[in-house]
PDB file of C-alpha atoms in Angstrom:
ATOM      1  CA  UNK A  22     -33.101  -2.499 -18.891  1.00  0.00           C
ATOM      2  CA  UNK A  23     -29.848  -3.457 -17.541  1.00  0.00           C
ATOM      3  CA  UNK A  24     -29.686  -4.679 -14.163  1.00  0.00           C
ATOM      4  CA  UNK A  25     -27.932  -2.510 -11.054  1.00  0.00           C
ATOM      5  CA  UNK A  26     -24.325  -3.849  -9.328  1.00  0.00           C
ATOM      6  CA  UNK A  27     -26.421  -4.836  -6.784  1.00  0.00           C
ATOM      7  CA  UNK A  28     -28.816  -6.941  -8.403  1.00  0.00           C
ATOM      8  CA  UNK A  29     -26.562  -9.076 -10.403  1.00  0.00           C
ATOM      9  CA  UNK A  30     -23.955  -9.242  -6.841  1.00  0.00           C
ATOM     10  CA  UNK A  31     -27.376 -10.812  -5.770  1.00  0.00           C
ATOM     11  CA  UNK A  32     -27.696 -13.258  -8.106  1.00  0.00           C
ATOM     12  CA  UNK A  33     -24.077 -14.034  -7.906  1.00  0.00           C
ATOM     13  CA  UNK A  34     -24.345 -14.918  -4.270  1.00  0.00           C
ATOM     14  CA  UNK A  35     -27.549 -16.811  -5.009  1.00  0.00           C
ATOM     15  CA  UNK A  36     -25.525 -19.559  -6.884  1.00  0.00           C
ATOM     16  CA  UNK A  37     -25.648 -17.996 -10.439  1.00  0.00           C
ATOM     17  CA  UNK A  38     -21.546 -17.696 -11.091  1.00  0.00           C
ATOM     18  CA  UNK A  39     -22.069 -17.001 -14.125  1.00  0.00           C
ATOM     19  CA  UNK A  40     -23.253 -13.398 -13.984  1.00  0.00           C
ATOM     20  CA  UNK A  41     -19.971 -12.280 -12.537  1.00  0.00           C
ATOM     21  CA  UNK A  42     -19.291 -11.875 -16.215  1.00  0.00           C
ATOM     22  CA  UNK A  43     -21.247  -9.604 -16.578  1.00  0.00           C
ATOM     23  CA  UNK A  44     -19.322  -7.544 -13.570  1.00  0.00           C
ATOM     24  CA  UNK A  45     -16.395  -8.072 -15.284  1.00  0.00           C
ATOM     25  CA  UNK A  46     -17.846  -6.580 -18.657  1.00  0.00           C
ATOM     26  CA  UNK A  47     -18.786  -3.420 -16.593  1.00  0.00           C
ATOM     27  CA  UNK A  48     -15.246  -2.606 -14.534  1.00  0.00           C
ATOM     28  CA  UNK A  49     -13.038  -4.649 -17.009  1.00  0.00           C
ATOM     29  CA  UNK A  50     -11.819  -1.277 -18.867  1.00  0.00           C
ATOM     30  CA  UNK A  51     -11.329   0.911 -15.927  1.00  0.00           C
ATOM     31  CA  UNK A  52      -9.096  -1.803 -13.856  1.00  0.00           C
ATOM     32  CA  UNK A  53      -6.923  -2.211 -17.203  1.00  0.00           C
ATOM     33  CA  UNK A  54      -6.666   1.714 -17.096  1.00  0.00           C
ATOM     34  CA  UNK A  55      -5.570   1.953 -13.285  1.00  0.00           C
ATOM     35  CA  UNK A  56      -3.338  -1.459 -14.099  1.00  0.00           C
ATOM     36  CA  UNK A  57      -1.351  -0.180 -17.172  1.00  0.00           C
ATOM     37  CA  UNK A  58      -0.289   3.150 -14.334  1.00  0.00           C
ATOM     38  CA  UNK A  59       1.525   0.383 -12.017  1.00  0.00           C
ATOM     39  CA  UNK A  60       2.735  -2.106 -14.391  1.00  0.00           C
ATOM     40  CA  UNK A  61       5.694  -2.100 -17.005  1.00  0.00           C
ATOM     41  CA  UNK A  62       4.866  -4.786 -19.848  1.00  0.00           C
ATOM     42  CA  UNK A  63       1.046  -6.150 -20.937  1.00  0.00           C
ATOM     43  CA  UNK A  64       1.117  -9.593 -19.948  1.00  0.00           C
ATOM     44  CA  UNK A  65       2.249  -8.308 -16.261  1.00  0.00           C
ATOM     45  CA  UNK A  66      -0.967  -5.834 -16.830  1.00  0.00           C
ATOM     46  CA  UNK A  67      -3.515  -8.684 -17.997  1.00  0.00           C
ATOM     47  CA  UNK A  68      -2.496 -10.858 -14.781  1.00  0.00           C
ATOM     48  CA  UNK A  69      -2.949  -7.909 -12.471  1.00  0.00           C
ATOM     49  CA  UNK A  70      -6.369  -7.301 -13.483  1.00  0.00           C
ATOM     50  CA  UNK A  71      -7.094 -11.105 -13.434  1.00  0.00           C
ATOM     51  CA  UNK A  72      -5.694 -11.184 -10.110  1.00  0.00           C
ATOM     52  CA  UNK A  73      -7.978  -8.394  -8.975  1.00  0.00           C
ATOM     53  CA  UNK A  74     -11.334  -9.857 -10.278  1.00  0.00           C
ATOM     54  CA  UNK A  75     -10.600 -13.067  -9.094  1.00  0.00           C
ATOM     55  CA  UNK A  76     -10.062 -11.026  -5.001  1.00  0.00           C
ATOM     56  CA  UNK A  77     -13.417  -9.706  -5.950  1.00  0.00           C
ATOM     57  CA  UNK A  78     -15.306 -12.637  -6.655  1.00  0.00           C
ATOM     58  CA  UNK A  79     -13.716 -14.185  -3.512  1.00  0.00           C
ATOM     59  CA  UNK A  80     -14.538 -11.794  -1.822  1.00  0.00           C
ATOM     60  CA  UNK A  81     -17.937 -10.440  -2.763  1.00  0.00           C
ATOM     61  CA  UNK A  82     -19.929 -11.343   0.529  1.00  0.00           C
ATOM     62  CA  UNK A  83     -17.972  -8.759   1.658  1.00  0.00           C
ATOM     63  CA  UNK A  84     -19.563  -6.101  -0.225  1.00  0.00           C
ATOM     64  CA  UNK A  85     -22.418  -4.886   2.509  1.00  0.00           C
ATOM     65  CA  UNK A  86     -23.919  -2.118   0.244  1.00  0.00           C
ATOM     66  CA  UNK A  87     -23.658   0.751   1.950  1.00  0.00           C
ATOM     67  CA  UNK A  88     -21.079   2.246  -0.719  1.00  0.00           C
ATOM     68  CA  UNK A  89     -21.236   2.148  -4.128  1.00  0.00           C
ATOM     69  CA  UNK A  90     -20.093  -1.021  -6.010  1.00  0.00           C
ATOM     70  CA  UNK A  91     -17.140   0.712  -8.268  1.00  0.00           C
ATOM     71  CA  UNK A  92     -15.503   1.808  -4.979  1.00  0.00           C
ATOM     72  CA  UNK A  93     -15.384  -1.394  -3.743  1.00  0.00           C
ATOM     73  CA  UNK A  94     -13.701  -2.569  -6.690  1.00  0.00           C
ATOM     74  CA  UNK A  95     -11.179   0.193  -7.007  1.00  0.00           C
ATOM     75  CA  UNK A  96      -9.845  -0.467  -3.531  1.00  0.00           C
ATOM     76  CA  UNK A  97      -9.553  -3.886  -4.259  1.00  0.00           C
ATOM     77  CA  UNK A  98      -8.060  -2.649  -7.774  1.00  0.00           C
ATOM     78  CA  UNK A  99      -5.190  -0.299  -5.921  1.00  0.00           C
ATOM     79  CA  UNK A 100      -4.268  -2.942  -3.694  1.00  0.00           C
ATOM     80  CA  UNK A 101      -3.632  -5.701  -5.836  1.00  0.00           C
ATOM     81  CA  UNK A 102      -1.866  -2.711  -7.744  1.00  0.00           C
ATOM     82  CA  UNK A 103       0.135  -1.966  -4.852  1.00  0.00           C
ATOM     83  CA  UNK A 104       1.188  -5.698  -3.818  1.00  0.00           C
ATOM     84  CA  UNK A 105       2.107  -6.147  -7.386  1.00  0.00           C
ATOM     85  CA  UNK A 106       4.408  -3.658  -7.192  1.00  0.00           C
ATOM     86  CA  UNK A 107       5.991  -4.527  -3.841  1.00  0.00           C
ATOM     87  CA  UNK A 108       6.623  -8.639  -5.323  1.00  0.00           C
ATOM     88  CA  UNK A 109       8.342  -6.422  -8.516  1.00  0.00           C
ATOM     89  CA  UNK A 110      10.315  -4.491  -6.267  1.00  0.00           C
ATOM     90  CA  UNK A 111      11.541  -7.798  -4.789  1.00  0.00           C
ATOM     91  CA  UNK A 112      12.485  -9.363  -7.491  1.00  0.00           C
ATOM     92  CA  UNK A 113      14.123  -6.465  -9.134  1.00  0.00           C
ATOM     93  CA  UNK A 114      17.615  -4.713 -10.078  1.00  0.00           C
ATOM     94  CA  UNK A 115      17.577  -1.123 -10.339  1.00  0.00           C
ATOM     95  CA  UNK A 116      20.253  -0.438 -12.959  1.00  0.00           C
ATOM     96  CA  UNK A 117      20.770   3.594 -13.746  1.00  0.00           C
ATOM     97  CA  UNK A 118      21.486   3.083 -17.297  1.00  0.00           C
ATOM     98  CA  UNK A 119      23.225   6.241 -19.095  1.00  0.00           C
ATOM     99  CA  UNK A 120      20.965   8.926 -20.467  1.00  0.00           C
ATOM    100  CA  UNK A 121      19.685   8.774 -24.387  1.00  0.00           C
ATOM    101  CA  UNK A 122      20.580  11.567 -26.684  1.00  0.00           C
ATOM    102  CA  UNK A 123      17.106  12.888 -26.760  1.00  0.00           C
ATOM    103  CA  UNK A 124      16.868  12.488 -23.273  1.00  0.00           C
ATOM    104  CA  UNK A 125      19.620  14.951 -22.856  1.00  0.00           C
ATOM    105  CA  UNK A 126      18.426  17.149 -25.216  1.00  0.00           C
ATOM    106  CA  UNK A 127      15.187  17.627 -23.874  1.00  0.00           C
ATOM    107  CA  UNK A 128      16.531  18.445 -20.508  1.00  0.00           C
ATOM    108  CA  UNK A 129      18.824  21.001 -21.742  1.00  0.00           C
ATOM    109  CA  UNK A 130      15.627  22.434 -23.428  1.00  0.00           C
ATOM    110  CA  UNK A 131      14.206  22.140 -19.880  1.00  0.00           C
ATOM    111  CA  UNK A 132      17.215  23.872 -18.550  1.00  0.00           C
ATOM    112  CA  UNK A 133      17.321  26.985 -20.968  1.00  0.00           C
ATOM    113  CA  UNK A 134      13.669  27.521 -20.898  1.00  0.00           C
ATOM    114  CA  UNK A 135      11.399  25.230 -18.748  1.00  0.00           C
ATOM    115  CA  UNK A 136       8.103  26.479 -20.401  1.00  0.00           C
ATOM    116  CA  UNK A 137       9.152  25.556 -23.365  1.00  0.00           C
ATOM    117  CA  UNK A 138      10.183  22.272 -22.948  1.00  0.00           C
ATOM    118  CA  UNK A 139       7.745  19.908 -24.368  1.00  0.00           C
ATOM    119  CA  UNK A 140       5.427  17.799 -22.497  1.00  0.00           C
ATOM    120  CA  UNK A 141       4.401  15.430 -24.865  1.00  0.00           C
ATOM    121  CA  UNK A 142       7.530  13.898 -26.504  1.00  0.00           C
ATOM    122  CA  UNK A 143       9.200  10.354 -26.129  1.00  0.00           C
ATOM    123  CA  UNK A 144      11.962  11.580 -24.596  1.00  0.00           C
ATOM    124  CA  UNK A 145       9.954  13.296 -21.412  1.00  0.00           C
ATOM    125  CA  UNK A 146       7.617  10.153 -21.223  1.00  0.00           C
ATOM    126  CA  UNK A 147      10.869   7.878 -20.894  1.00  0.00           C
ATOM    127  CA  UNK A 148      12.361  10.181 -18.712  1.00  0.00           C
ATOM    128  CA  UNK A 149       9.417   9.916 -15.856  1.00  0.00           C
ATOM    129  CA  UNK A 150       8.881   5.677 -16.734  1.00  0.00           C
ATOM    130  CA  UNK A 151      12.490   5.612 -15.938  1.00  0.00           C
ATOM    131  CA  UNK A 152      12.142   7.784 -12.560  1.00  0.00           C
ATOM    132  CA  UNK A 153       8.936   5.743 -11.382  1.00  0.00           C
ATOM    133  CA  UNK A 154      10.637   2.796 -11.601  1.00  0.00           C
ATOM    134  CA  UNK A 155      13.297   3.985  -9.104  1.00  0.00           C
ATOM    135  CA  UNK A 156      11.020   4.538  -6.521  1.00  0.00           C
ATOM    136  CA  UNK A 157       9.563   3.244  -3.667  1.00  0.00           C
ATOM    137  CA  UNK A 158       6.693   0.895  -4.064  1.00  0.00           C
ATOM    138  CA  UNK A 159       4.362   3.003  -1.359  1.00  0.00           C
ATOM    139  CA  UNK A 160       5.921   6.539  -3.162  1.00  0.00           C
ATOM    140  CA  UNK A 161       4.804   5.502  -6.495  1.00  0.00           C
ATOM    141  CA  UNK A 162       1.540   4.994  -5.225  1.00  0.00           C
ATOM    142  CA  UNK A 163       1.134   8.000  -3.597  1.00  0.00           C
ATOM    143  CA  UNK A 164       2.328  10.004  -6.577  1.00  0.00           C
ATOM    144  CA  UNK A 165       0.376   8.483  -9.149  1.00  0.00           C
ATOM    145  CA  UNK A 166      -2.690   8.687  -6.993  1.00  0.00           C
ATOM    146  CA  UNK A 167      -2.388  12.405  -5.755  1.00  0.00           C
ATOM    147  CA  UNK A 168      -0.466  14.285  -8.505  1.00  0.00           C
ATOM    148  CA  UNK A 169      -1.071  12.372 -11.432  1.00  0.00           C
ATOM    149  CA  UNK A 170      -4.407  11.444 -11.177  1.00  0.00           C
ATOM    150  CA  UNK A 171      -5.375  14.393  -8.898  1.00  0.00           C
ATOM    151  CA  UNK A 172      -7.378  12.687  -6.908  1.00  0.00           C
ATOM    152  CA  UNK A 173      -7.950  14.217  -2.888  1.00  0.00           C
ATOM    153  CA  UNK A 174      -5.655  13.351   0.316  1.00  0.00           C
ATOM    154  CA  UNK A 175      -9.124  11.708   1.970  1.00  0.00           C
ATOM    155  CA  UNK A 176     -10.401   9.570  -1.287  1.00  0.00           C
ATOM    156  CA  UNK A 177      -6.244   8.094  -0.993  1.00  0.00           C
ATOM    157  CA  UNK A 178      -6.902   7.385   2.277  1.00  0.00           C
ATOM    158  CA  UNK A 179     -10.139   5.152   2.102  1.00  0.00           C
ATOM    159  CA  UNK A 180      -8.400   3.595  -1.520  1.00  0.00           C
ATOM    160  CA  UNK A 181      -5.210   2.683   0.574  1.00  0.00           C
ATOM    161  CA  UNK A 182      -6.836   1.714   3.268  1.00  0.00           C
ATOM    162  CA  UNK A 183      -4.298   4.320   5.251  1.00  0.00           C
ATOM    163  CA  UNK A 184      -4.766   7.247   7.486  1.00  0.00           C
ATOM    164  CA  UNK A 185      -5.290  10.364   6.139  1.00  0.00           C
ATOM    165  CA  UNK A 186      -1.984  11.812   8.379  1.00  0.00           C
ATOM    166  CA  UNK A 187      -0.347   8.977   6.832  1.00  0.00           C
ATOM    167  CA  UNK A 188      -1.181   9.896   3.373  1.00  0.00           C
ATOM    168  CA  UNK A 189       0.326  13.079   3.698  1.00  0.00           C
ATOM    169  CA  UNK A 190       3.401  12.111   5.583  1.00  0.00           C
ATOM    170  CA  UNK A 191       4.043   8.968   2.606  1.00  0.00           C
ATOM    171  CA  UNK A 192       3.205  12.110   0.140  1.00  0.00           C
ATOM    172  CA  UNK A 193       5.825  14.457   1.412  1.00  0.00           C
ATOM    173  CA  UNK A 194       8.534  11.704   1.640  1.00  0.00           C
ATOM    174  CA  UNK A 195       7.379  10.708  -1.963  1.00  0.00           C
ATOM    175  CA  UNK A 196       8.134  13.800  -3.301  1.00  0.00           C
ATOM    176  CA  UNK A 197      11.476  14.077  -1.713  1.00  0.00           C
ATOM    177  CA  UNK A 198      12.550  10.270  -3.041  1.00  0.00           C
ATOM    178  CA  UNK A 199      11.906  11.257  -6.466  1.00  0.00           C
ATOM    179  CA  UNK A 200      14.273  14.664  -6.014  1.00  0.00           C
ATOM    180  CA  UNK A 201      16.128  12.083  -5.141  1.00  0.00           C
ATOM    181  CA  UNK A 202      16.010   9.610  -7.625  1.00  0.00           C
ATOM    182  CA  UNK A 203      16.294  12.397 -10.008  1.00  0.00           C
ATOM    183  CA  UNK A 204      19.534  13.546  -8.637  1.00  0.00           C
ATOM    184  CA  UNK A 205      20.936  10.421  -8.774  1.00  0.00           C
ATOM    185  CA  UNK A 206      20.041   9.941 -12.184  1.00  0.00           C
ATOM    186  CA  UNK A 207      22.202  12.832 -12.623  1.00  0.00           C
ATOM    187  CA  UNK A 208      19.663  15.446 -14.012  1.00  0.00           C
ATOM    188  CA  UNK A 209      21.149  17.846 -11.813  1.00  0.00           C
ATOM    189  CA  UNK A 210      23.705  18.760 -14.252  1.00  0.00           C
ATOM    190  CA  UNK A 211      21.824  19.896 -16.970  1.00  0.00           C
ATOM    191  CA  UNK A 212      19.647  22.520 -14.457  1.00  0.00           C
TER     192      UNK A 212
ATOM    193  CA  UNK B   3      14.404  24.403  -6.251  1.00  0.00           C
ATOM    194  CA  UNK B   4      15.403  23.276  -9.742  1.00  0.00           C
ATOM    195  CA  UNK B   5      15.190  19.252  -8.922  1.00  0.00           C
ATOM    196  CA  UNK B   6      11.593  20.654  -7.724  1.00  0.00           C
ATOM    197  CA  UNK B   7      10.826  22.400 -10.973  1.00  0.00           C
ATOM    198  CA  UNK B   8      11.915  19.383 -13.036  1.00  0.00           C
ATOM    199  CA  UNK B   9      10.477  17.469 -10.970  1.00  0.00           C
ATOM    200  CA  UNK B  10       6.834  19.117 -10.997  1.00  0.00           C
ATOM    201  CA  UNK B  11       7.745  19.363 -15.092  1.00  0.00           C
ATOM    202  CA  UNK B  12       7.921  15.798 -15.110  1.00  0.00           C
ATOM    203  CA  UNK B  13       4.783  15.037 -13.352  1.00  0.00           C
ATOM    204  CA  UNK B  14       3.352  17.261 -15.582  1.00  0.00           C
ATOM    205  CA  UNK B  15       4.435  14.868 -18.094  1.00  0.00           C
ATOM    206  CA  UNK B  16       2.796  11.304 -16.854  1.00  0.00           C
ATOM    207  CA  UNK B  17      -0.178  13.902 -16.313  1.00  0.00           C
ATOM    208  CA  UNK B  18      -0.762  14.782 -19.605  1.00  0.00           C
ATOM    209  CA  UNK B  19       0.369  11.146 -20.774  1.00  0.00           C
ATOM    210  CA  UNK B  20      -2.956   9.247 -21.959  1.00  0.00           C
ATOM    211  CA  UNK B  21      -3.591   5.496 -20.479  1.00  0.00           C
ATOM    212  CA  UNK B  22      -5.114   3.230 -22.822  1.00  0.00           C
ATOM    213  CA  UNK B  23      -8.328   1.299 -21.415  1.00  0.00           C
ATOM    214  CA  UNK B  24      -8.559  -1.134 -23.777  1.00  0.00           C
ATOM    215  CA  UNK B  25      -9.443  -4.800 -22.793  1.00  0.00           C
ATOM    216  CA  UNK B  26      -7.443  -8.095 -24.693  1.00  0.00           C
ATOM    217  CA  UNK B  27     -10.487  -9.861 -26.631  1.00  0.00           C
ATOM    218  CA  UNK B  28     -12.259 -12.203 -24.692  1.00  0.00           C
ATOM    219  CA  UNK B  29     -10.235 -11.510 -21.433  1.00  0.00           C
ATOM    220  CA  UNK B  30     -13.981 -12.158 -19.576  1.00  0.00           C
ATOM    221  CA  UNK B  31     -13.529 -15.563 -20.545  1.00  0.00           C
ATOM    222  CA  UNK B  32      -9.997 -15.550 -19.261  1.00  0.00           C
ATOM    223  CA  UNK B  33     -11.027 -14.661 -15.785  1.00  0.00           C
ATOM    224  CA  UNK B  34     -14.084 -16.927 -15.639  1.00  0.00           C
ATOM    225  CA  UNK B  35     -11.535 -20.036 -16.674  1.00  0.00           C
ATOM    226  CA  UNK B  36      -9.481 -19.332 -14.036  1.00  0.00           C
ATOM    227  CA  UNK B  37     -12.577 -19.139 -11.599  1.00  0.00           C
ATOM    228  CA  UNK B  38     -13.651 -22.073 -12.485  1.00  0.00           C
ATOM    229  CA  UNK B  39     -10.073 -23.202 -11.902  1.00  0.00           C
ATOM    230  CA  UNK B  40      -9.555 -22.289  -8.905  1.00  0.00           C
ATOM    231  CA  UNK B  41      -9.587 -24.966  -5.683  1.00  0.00           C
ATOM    232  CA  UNK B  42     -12.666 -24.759  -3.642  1.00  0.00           C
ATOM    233  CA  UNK B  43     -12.209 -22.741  -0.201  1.00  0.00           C
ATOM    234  CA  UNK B  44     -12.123 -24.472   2.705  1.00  0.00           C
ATOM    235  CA  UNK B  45     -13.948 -23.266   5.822  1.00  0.00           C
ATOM    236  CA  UNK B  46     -11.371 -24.764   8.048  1.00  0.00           C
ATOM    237  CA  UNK B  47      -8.499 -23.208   5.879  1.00  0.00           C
ATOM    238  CA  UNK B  48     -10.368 -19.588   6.765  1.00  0.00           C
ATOM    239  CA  UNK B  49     -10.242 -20.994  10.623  1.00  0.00           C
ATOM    240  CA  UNK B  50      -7.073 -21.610  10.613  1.00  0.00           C
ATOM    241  CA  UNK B  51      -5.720 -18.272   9.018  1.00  0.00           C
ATOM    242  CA  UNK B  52      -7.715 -16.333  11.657  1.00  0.00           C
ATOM    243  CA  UNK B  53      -6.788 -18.678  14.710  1.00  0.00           C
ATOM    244  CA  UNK B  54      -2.842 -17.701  13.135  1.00  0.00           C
ATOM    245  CA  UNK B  55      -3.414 -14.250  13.055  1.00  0.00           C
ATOM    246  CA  UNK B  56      -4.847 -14.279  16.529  1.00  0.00           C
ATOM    247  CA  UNK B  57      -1.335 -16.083  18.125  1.00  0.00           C
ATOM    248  CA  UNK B  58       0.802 -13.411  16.306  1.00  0.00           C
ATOM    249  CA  UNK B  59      -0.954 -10.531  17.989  1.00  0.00           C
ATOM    250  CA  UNK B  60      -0.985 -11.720  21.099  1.00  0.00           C
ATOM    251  CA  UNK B  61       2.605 -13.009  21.116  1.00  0.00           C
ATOM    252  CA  UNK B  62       3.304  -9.239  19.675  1.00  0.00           C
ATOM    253  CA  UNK B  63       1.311  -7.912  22.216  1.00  0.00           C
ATOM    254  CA  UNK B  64       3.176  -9.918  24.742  1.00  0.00           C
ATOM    255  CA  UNK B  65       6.378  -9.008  24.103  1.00  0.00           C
ATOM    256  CA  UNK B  66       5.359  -5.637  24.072  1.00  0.00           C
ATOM    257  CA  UNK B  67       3.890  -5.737  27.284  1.00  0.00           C
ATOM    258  CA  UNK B  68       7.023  -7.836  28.852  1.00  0.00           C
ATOM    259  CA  UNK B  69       9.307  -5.412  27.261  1.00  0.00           C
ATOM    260  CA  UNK B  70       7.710  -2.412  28.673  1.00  0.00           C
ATOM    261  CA  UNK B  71       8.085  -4.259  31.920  1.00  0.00           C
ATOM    262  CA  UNK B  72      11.874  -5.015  31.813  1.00  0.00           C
ATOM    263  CA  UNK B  73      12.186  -1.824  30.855  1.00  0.00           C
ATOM    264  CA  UNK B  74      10.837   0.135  33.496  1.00  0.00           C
ATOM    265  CA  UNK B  75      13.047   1.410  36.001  1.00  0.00           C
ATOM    266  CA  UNK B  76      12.285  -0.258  40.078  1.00  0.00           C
ATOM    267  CA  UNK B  77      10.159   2.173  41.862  1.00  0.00           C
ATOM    268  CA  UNK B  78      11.166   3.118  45.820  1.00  0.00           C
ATOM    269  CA  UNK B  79       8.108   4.132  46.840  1.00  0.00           C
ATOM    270  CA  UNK B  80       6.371   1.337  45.773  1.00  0.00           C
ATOM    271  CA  UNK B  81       4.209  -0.434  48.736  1.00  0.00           C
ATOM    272  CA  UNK B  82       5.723  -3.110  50.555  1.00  0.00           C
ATOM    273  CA  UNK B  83       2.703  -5.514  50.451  1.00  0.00           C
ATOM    274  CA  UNK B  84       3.581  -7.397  48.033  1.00  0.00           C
ATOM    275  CA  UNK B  85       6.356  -8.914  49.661  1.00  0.00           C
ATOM    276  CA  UNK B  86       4.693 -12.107  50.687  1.00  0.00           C
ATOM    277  CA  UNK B  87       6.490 -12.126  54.471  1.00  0.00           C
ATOM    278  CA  UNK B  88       6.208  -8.535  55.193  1.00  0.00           C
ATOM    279  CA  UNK B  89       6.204  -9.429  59.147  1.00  0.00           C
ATOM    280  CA  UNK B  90       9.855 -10.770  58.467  1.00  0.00           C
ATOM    281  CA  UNK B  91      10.848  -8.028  56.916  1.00  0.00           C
ATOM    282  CA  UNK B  92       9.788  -5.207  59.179  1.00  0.00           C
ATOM    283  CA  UNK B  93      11.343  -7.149  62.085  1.00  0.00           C
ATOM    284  CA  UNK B  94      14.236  -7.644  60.506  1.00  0.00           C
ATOM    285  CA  UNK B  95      15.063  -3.804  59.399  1.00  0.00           C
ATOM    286  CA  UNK B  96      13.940  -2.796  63.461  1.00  0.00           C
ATOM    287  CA  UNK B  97      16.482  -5.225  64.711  1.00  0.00           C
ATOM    288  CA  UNK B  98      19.109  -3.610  62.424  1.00  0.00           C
ATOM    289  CA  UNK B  99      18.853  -0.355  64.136  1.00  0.00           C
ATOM    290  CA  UNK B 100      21.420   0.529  66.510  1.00  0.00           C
ATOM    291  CA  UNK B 101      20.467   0.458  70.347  1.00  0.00           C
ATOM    292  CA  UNK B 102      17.528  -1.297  69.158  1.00  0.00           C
ATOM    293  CA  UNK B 103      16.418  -4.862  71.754  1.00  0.00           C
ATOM    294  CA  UNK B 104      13.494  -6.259  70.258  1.00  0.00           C
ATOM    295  CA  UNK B 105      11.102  -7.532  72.844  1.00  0.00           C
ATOM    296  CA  UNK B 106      10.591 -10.623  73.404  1.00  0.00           C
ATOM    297  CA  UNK B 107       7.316 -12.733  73.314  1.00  0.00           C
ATOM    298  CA  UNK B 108       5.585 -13.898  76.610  1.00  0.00           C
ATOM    299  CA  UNK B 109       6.561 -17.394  76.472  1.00  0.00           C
ATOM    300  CA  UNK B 110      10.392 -16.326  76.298  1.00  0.00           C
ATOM    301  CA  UNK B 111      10.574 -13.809  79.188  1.00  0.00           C
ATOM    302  CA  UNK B 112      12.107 -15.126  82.379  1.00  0.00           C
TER     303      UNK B 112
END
C-alpha cells in the first residue's frame, strides 16, 4: 500500500532525502500543467517546476498538517509561477507585431457572427498567447486563475496569498487591461 | 461592449485550450541533482535575513510615524505643561497686559 503525503514528509524530515522523490513522482504532472499556463517556451517550464520543488523541499518543516499536502504545494506552485513571471516581465520588450492573415480572418468571422467563430483554431489560440503576454504580471494571474481555470474568488485568495477584496479589485482591473491590450492591438477595427 | 464580447470570446478560447501534463523523462532525477547541489543553509544566514527584515519595518514604520507628525497641523488648545518653564511664561504674558504692575516679592518691597 502506498504510503500517505504525510508519512513519507515524515520520513523526509527524519533524514531520509531520498523519499522526496517519491513527492516529486506524485505532484510532478500537475505543477508541469499549472507551469506550461505561465510560461512561453519548455525549458523556461522545466526550470519553473524545478524551482518550485526545490522551495518545497526547503521548505517542508513548514508544512504543519492541518491542510492537505497538494494545497501546500500549489501555493508554493502559483507563486513561483507568479515571480517567474514578474523576472520575465523585467527582462522583456513588448513588441505589437502586425496581425497574421488568419488572425484577421478569424476576427472578421468574429465580427460578422461571434457564435460562429471558432474556438478551437490556431489563429484564436495565437490571438489570446499574444494578448496574455501584454499583460500585467498580477492580471495574468488573476485571469488564468478565475476565468480560465474557474476556480472561486476565496480558493485565489488563500493560493495568492491575497485578500479576498483584493482579489476582486486585481480581477476587475484585469479585465479592463486586457480591453485594453486588445484595443491596442487594434482588434477594435474589425468589431 | 464589443472589446467585452471579444474579449469573453477569447477567454473562451484559452478555456477550451488543453494543457499538456506531461513530465520530461527522468526530470525526478533532475530535481534531486540539483538538491543535492545545492549549498547547505546556514542558521546564521536565516538570522540574519530576519534581523534585516526587522530594521526595514521599523525604519518604515518610523518614517511613517515621523511623517504623520510633521504633518500634523500645531494644535491651540493644546495644554501648556509641556513647556518646561511654564512659571516664566505665565508671568511673562501677565506683565504684557496693559495697566498691569506685577507685585513684587517680600524681599523687594520697601
Amino acid at each position: 500500500m502506498e504510503s500517505s503525503d504525510a508519512e513519507v514528509i515524515a520520513a523526509i524530515r527524519a533524514g531520509d532525502a531520498a523519499l522526496f522523490e517519491e513527492l516529486v513522482r506524485r505532484y510532478q504532472s500537475r505543477l508541469f500543467a499549472t507551469a506550461r499556463r505561465y510560461a512561453r517556451r519548455e525549458v523556461e517550464v522545466e526550470d519553473i517546476v524545478q524551482q518550485i520543488l526545490i522551495r518545497v523541499f526547503q521548505n517542508l518543516d513548514s508544512w504543519r498538517g492541518d491542510a492537505p499536502f497538494e494545497h501546500w504545494i500549489m501555493r508554493i506552485a502559483v507563486r513561483v509561477c507568479y515571480d517567474a513571471l514578474r523576472a520575465h516581465q523585467r527582462n522583456r520588450e513588448q513588441p505589437i507585431t502586425e496581425l497574421s492573415t488568419e488572425e484577421s480572418d478569424w476576427l472578421e468571422n468574429h465580427a460578422t457572427i461571434p457564435e460562429n467563430s471558432s474556438i478551437d483554431s490556431d489563429a484564436a489560440r495565437s490571438l489570446v498567447t499574444r494578448a496574455f503576454e501584454q499583460l500585467a504580471p498580477a492580471s495574468r494571474l488573476i485571469l488564468t486563475l478565475l476565468e480560465i481555470e474557474d476556480r472561486p474568488v476565496k480558493e485565489i485568495a488563500e493560493l495568492t496569498g491575497w485578500s479576498v477584496p483584493l482579489v476582486k479589485v486585481r480581477a476587475f482591473r484585469a479585465r479592463a487591461e486586457m480591453r485594453r491590450v486588445l484595443s491596442r492591438m487594434g482588434l477594435e477595427k474589425y468589431l | 461592449m464589443k472589446l467585452e464580447g471579444l474579449r469573453q470570446k477569447l477567454i473562451q478560447v484559452a478555456r477550451h485550450q488543453p494543457v499538456s501534463d506531461c513530465v520530461p523523462y527522468a526530470f525526478e532525477q533532475r530535481v534531486l541533482h540539483a538538491l543535492r547541489a545545492l549549498p547547505p543553509r546556514d542558521p546564521a544566514l536565516a538570522w540574519v535575513a530576519g534581523l534585516w527584515r526587522a530594521a526595514l519595518c521599523s525604519l518604515a514604520i518610523a518614517t511613517v510615524a515621523g511623517g504623520i507628525h510633521l504633518t500634523q497641523p500645531d494644535d491651540p488648545t493644546a495644554p501648556v505643561e509641556a513647556v518646561a518653564d511654564s512659571d516664566l511664561l505665565e508671568v511673562a504674558t501677565l506683565g504684557d497686559l496693559p495697566g498691569f504692575e506685577a507685585p513684587l516679592p517680600d524681599t523687594l518691597r520697601p
